[in-house]
Tab-separated table of C-alpha atoms in Angstrom:
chain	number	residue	atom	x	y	z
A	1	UNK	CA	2.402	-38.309	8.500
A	2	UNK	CA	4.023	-35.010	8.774
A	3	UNK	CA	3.397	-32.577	5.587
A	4	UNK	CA	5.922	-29.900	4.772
A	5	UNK	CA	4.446	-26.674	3.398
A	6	UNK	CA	4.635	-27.221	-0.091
A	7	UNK	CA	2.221	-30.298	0.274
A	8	UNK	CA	0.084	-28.113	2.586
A	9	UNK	CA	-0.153	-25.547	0.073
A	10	UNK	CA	-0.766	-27.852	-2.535
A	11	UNK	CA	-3.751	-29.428	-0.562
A	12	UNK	CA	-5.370	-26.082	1.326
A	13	UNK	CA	-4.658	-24.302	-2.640
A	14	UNK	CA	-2.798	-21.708	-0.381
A	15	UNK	CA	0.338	-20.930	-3.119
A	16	UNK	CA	1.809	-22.751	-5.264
A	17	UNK	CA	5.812	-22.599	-7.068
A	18	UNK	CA	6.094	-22.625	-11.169
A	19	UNK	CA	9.228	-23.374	-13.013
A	20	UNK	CA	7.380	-21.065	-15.787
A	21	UNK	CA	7.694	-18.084	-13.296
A	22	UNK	CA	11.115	-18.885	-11.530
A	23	UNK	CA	12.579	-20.622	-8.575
A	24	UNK	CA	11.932	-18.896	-4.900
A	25	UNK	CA	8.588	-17.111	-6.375
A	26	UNK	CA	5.169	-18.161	-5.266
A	27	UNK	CA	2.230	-17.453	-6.160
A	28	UNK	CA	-0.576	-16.869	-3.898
A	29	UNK	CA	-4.063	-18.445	-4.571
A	30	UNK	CA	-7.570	-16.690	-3.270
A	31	UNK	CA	-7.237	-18.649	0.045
A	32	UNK	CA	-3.141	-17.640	0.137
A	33	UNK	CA	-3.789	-13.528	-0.375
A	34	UNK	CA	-6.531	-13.358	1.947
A	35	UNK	CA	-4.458	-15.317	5.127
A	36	UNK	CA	-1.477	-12.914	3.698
A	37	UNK	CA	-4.035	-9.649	4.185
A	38	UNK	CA	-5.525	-11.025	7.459
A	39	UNK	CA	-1.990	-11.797	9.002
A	40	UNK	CA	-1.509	-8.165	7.706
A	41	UNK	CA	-4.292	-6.734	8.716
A	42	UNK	CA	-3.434	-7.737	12.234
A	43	UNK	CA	-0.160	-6.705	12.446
A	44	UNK	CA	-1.597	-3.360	11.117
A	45	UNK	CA	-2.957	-2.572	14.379
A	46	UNK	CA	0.526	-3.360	16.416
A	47	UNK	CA	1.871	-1.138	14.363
A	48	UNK	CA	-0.485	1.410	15.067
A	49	UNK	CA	-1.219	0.555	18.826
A	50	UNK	CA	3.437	1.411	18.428
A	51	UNK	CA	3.008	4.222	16.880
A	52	UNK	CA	4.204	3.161	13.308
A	53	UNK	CA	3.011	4.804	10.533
A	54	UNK	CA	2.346	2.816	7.460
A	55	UNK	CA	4.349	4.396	3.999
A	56	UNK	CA	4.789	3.013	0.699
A	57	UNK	CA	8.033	2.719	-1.720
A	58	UNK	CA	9.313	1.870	-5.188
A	59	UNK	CA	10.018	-1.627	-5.881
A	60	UNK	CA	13.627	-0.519	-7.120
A	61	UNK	CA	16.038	2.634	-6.837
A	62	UNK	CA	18.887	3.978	-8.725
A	63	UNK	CA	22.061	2.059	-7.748
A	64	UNK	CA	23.434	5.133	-6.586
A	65	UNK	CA	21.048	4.752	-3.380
A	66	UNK	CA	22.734	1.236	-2.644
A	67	UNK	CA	26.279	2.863	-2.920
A	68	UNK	CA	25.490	5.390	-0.467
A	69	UNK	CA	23.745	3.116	2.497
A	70	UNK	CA	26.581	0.150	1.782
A	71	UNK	CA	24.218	-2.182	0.579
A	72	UNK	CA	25.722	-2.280	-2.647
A	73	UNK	CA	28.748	-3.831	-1.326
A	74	UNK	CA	27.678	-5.963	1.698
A	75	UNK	CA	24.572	-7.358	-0.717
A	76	UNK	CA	25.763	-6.892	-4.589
A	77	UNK	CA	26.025	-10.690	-5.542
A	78	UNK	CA	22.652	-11.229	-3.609
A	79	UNK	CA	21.093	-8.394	-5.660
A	80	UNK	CA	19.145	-8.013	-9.055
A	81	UNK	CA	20.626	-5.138	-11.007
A	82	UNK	CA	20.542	-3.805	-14.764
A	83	UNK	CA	21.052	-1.150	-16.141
A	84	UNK	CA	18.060	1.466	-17.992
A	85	UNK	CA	19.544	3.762	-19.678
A	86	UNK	CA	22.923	5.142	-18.698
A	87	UNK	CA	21.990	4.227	-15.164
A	88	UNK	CA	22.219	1.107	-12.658
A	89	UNK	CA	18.995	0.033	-11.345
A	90	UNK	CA	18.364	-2.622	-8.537
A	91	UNK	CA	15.781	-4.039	-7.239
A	92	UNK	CA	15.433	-3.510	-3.128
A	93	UNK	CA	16.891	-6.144	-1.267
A	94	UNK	CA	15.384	-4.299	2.110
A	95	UNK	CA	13.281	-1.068	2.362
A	96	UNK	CA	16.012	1.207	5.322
A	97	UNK	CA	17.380	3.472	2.562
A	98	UNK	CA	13.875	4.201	1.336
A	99	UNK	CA	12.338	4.812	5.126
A	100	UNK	CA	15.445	6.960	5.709
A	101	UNK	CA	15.184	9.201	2.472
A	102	UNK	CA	11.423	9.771	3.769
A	103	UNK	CA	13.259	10.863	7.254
A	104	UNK	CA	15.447	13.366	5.234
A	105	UNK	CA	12.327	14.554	3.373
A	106	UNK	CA	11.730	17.808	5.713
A	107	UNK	CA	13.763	18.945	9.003
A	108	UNK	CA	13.348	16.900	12.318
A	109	UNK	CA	13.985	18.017	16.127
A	110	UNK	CA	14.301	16.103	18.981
A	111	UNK	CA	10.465	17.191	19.773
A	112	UNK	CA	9.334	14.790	16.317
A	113	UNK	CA	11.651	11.472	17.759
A	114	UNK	CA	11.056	8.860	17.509
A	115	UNK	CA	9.995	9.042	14.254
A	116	UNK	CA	8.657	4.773	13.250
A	117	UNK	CA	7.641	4.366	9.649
A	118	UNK	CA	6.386	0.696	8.745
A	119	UNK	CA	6.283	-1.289	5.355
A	120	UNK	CA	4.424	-4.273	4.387
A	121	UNK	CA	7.154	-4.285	0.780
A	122	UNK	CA	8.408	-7.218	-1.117
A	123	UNK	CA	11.805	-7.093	-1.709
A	124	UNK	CA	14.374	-9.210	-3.555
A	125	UNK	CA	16.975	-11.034	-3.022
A	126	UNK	CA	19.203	-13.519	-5.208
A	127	UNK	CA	19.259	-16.458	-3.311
A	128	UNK	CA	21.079	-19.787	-4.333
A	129	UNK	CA	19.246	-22.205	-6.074
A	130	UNK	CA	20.102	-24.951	-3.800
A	131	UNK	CA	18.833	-23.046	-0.871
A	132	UNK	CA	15.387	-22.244	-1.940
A	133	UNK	CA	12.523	-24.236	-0.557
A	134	UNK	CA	8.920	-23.252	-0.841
A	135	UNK	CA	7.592	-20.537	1.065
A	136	UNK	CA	10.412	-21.348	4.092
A	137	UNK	CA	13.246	-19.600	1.898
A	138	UNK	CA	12.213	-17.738	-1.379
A	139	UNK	CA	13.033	-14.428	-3.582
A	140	UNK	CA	10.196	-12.137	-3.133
A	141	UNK	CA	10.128	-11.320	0.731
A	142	UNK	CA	7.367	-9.320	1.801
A	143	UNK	CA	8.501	-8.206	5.062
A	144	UNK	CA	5.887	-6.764	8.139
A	145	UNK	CA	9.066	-4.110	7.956
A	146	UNK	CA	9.915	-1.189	10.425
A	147	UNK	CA	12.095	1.518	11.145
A	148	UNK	CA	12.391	4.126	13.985
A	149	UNK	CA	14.322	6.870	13.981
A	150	UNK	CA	15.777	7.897	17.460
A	151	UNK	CA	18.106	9.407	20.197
A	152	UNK	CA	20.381	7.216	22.205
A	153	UNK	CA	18.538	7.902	25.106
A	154	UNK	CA	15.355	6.717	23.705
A	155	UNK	CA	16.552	3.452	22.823
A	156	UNK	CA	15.597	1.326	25.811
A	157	UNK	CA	12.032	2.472	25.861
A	158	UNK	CA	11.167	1.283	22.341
A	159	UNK	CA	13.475	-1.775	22.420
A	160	UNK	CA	11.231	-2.824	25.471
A	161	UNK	CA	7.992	-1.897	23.411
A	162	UNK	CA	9.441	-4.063	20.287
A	163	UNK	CA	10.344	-6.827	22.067
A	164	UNK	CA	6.786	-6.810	24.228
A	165	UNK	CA	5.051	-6.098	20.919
A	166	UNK	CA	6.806	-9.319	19.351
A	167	UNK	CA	6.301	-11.604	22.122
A	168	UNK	CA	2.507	-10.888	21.986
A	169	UNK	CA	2.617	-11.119	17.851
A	170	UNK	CA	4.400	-14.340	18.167
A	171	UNK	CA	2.116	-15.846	21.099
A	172	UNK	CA	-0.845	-14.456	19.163
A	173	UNK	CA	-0.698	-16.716	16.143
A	174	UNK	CA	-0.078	-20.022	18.620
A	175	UNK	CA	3.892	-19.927	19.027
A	176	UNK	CA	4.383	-19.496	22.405
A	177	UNK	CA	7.846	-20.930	23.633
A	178	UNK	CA	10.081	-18.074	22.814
A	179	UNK	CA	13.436	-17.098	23.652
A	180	UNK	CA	15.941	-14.299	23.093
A	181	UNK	CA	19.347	-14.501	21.440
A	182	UNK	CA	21.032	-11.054	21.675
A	183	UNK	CA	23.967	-10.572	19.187
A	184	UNK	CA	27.072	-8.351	19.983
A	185	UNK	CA	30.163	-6.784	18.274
A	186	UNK	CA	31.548	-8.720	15.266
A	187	UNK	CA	35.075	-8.483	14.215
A	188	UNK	CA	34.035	-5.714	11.547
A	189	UNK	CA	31.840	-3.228	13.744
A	190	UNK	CA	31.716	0.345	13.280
A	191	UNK	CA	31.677	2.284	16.619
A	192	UNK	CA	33.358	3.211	19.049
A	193	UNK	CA	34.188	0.219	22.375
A	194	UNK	CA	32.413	2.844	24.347
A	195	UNK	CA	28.875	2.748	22.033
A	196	UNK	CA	28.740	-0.814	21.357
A	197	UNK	CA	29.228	-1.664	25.397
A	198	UNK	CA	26.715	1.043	25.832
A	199	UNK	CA	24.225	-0.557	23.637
A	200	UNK	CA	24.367	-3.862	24.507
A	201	UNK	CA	23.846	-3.575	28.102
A	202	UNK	CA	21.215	-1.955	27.211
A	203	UNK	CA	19.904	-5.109	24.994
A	204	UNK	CA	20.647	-7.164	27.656
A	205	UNK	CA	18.454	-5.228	30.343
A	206	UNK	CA	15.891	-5.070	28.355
A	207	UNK	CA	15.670	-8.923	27.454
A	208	UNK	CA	16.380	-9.788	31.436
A	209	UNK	CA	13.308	-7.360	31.776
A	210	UNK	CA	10.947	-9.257	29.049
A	211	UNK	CA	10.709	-12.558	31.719
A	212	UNK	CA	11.916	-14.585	28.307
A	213	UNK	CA	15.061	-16.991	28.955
A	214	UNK	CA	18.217	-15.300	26.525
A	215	UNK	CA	21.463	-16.251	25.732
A	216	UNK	CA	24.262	-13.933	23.909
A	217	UNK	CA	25.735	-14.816	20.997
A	218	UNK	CA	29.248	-13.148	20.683
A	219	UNK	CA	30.431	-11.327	17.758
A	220	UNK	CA	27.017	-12.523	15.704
A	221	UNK	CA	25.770	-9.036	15.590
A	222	UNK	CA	25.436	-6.665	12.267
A	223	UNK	CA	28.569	-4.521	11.644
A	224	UNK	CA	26.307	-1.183	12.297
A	225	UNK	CA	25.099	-2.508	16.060
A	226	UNK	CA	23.736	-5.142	17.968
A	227	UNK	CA	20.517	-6.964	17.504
A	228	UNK	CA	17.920	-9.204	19.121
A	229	UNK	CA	16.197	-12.221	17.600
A	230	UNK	CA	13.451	-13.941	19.105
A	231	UNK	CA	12.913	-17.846	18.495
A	232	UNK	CA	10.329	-19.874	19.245
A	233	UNK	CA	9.586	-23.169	18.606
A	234	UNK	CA	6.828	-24.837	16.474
A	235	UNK	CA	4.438	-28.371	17.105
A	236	UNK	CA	6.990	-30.153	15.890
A	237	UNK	CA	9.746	-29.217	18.266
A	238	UNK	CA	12.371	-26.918	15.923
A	239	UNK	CA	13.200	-23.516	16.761
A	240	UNK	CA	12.402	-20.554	14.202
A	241	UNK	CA	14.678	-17.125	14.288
A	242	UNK	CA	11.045	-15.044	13.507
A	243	UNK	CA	10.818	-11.410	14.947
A	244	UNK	CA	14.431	-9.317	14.729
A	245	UNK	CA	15.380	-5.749	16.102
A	246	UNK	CA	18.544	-4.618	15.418
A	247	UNK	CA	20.420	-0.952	16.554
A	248	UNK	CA	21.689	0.891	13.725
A	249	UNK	CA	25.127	2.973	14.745
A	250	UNK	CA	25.723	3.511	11.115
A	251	UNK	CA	22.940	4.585	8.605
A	252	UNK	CA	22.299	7.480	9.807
A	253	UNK	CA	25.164	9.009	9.396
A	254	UNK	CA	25.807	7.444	5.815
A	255	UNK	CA	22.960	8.422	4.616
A	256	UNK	CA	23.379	12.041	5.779
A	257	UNK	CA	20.490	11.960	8.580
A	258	UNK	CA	20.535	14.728	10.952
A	259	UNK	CA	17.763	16.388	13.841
A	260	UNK	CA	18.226	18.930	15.760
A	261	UNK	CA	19.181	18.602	19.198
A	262	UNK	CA	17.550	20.545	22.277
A	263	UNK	CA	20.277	22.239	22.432
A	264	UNK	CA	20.614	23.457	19.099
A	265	UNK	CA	23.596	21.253	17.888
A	266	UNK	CA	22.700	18.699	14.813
A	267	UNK	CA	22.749	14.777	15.392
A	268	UNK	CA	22.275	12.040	13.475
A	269	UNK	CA	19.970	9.754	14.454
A	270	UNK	CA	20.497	5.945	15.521
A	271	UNK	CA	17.919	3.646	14.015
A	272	UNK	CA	16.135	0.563	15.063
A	273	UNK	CA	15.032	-2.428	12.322
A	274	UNK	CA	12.498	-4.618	13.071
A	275	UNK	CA	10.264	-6.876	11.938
A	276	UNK	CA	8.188	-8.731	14.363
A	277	UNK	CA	6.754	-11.667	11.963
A	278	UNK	CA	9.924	-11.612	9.607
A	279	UNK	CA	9.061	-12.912	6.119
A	280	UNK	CA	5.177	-13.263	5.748
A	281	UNK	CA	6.122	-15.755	3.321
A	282	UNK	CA	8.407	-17.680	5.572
A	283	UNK	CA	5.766	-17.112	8.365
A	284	UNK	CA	2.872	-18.358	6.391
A	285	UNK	CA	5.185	-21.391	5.685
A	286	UNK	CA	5.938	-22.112	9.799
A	287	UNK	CA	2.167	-21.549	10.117
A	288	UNK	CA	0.913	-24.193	7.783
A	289	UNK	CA	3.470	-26.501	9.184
A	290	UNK	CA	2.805	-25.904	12.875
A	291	UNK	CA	-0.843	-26.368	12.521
A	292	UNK	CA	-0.154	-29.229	9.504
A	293	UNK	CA	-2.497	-26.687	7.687
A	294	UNK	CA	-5.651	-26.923	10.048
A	295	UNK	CA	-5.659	-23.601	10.631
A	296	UNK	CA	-7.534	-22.108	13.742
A	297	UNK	CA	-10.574	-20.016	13.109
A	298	UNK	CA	-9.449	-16.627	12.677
A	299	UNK	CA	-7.160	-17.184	10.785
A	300	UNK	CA	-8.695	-19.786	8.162
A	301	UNK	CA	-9.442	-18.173	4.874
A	302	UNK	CA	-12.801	-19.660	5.071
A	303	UNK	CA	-14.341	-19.767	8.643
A	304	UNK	CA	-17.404	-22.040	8.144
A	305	UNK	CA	-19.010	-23.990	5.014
A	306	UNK	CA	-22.703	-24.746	4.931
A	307	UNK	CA	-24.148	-27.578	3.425
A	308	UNK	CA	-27.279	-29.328	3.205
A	309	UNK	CA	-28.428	-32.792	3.177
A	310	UNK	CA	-30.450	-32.737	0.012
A	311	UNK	CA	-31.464	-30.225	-2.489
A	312	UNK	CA	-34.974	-30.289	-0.616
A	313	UNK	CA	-33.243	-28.481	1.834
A	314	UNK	CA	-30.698	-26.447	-0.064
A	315	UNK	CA	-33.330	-22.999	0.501
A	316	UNK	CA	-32.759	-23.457	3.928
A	317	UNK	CA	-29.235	-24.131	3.960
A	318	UNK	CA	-28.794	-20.439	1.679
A	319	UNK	CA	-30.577	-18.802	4.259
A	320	UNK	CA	-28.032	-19.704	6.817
A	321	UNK	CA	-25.211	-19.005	4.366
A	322	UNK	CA	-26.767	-15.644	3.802
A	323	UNK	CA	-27.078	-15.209	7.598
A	324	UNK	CA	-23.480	-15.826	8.617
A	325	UNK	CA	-22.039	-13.983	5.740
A	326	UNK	CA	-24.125	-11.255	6.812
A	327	UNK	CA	-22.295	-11.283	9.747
A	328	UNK	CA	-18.672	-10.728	8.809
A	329	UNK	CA	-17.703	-14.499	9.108
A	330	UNK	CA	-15.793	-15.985	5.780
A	331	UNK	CA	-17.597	-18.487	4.906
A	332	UNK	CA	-19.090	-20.557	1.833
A	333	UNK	CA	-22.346	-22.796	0.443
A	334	UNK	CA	-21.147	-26.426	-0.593
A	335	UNK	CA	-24.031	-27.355	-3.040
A	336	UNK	CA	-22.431	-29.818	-4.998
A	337	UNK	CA	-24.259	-32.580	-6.435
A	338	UNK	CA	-22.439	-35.425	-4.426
A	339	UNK	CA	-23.230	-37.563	-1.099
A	340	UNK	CA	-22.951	-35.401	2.258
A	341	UNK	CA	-20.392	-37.974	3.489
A	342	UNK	CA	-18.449	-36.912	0.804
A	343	UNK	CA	-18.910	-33.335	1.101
A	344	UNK	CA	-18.234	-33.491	4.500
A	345	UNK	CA	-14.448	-35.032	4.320
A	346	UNK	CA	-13.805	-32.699	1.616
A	347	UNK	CA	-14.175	-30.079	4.298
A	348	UNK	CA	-12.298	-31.944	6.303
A	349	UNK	CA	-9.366	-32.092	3.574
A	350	UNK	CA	-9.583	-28.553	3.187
A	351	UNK	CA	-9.365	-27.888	6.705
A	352	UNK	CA	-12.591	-25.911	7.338
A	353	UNK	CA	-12.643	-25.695	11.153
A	354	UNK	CA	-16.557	-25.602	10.777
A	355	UNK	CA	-19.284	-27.261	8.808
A	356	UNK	CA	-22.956	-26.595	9.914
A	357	UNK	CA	-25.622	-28.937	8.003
A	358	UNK	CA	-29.345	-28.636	7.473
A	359	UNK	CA	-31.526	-31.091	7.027
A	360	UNK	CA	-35.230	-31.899	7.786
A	361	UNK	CA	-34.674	-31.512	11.369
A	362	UNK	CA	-32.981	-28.422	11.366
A	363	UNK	CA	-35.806	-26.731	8.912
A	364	UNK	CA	-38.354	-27.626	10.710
A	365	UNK	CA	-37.008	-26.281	14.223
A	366	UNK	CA	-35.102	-23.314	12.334
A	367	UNK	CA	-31.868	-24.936	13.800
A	368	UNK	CA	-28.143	-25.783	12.696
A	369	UNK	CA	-26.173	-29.156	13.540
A	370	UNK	CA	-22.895	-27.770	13.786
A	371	UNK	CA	-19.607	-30.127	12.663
A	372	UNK	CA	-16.184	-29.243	14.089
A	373	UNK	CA	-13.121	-30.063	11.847
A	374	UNK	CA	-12.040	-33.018	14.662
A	375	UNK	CA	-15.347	-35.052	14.269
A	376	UNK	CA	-17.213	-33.166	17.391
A	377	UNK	CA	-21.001	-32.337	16.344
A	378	UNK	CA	-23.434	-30.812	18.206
A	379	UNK	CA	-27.081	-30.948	17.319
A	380	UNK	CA	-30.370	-28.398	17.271
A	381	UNK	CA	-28.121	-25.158	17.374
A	382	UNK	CA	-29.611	-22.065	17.440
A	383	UNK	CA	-27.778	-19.840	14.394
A	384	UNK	CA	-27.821	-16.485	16.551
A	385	UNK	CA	-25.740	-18.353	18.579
A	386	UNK	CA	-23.137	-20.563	16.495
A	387	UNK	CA	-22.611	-17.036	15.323
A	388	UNK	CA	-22.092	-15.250	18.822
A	389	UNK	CA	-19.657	-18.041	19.352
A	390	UNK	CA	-17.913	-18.149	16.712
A	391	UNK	CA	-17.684	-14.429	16.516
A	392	UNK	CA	-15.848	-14.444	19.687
A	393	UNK	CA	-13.709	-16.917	19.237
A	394	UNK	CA	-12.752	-15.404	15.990
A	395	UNK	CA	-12.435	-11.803	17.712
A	396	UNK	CA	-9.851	-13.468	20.799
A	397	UNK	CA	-7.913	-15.220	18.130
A	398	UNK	CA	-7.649	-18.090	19.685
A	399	UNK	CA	-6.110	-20.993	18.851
A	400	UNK	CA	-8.096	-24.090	19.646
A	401	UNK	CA	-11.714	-24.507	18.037
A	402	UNK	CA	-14.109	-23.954	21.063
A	403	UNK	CA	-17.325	-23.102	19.592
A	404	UNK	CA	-19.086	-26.442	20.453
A	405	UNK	CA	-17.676	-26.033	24.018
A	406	UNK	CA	-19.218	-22.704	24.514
A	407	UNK	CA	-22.620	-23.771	22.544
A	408	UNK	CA	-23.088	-26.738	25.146
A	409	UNK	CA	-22.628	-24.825	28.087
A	410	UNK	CA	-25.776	-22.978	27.672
């Protein structure tokens, strides 16, 4: 039977949804925040293989910030807003005002572009009731945000960077049928014919030069420039809009942006928005569904459990625990007074991609029988090497248990 996130995160105890706390806001259990952090930790490194660096903003700005960017009137009835004091407050629906005030913070020349600030910020947005449905649409988005500051002339480098970068992110975590829809003009643009043409050749080139199939939508694109959205589809055949970078003609300008030319004159710059995972919450919900929450190795909260047959062997069965922890592998000691048949499918349940048991055998040889989540086991291991393995199978990220494959080819 196929299990939709909510009963995935129910059974792994990844998040979980309280009418107590409100509709579209999960929380996120032990298990939840650490795959959050090691999604993020990951994408940490794009960023800074990209050049990104990482800053951190407010949760919410004066109104007065929202008037000036045009978010207040393209997003109002999606936003939270009250009022302290004699002012208007709202909470950030998305974090480009905030990157672009850090942009204004001291003068810029040509020399400094681009300029790529990233953001892993929750923001918040007023969705419908109706439309809410557990991690796949929500309130608090924490978004694996970005924005780089530019020239026009700069633009096809980093849009072929982005989309590379997302392809890899995307094919990284196991979703690896992707294709490109690029959006043009709508009926509302900003621009002139001349800049929008200009830029969406440019989109186009850039996906015919990624080797990914792409069709154009027509008149689908944001009224400050054209975008590109990558989709890719899951186990289960559907197709997810995840990574986005869209050309900003307009908020640089608003917003009062300017560098300094080489020669001399000021500009404002153009600005790219990305976000190469999208929503981690939305992610983490495709995730759990694509692997119907059997997570692969690196990416399971906990790696390996240990257990062992009796308690005359439970010394044993710490020292292994001790052993692997040691090693930088998440994993745990199951010594819970039940039968190991039991213990064993609880792992199963909980989607541990490895068990490794001890017994009298194992003691005696100073050896590991090593369980894999689909019912393979392998017996007389050497620990040294179950960690080796797993280690670098962990380390590739890859996305298909192989531990006991590599173990019985030595």
């Amino acid at each position: 039977m196929v299990k939709n996130n909510i009963q995935l995160g129910r059974e792994r105890d990844i998040f979980s949804i309280h009418e107590e706390s409100g509709s579209g806001l999960p929380l996120f259990h032990p298990d939840g925040a650490l795959l959050r952090l090691v999604i993020i930790e990951y994408l940490r490194k794009i960023n800074s293989g990209l050049g990104f660096r990482e800053v951190w903003t407010p949760h919410l700005f004066n109104a007065d910030l929202w008037k000036r960017s045009g978010h207040y009137e393209a997003y109002k009835s999606r936003m939270f807003l009250f009022k302290i004091g004699d002012h208007e407050y709202g909470l950030k629906p998305m974090n480009c005002p905030a990157h672009s005030l850090i942009f204004a913070s001291r003068p810029r020349s040509y020399r400094d572009l681009p300029v790529m600030f990233s953001e892993f910020a929750t923001v918040y947005r007023n969705e419908q009731e109706g439309e809410l449905t557990g991690l796949l649409r929500v309130r608090s988005i924490t978004q694996d945000d970005g924005h780089v500051f530019l020239s026009e002339d700069q633009v096809e480098d980093v849009f072929q960077k982005l989309i590379n970068a997302a392809t890899e992110v995307l094919r990284t975590f196991g979703l690896t049928e992707i294709s490109i829809a690029i959006s043009t003009r709508p009926s509302d643009a900003i621009g002139s014919d001349e800049l929008w043409e200009k830029a969406t050749q440019t989109l186009i080139k850039v996906a015919s030069e990624s080797g990914l199939k792409y069709t154009v939508a027509p008149g689908e694109g944001a009224f400050y420039g054209p975008k590109i959205d990558l989709f890719a589809f899951d186990s289960l055949g559907r197709s997810w809009q995840l990574s986005t970078l869209q050309l900003d003609f307009n908020l640089g300008e608003r917003l009062g942006l300017r560098y300094t030319a080489a020669d001399g004159t000021e500009r404002h710059p153009l600005i790219i928005h990305r976000a190469l995972a999208g929503s981690l919450e939305r992610f983490i919900g495709i995730l759990l569904e694509h692997y119907q929450g059997n997570l692969p190795s690196w990416l399971s909260p906990t790696q390996i459990r240990v257990m062992a047959v009796s308690e005359k062997h439970a010394r044993y069965a710490k020292s292994v625990y001790e052993k692997i922890h040691s090693s930088g592998i998440r994993c745990d000691l199951d010594d819970e007074d039940m039968t190991l048949p039991k213990r064993i499918r609880r792992a199963a349940t909980e989607g541990i991609p490895y068990v490794i048991i001890t017994g009298e055998d194992e003691e005696t040889s100073g050896t590991v029988s090593l369980r894999v989540r689909s019912g393979e086991q392998l017996k007389g291991c050497r620990l040294t090497e179950v960690i080796n393995a797993l280690l670098d199978e962990i380390f590739q990220k890859k996305n298909r248990l192989e531990v006991v494959k590599s173990l019985s080819s030595l």
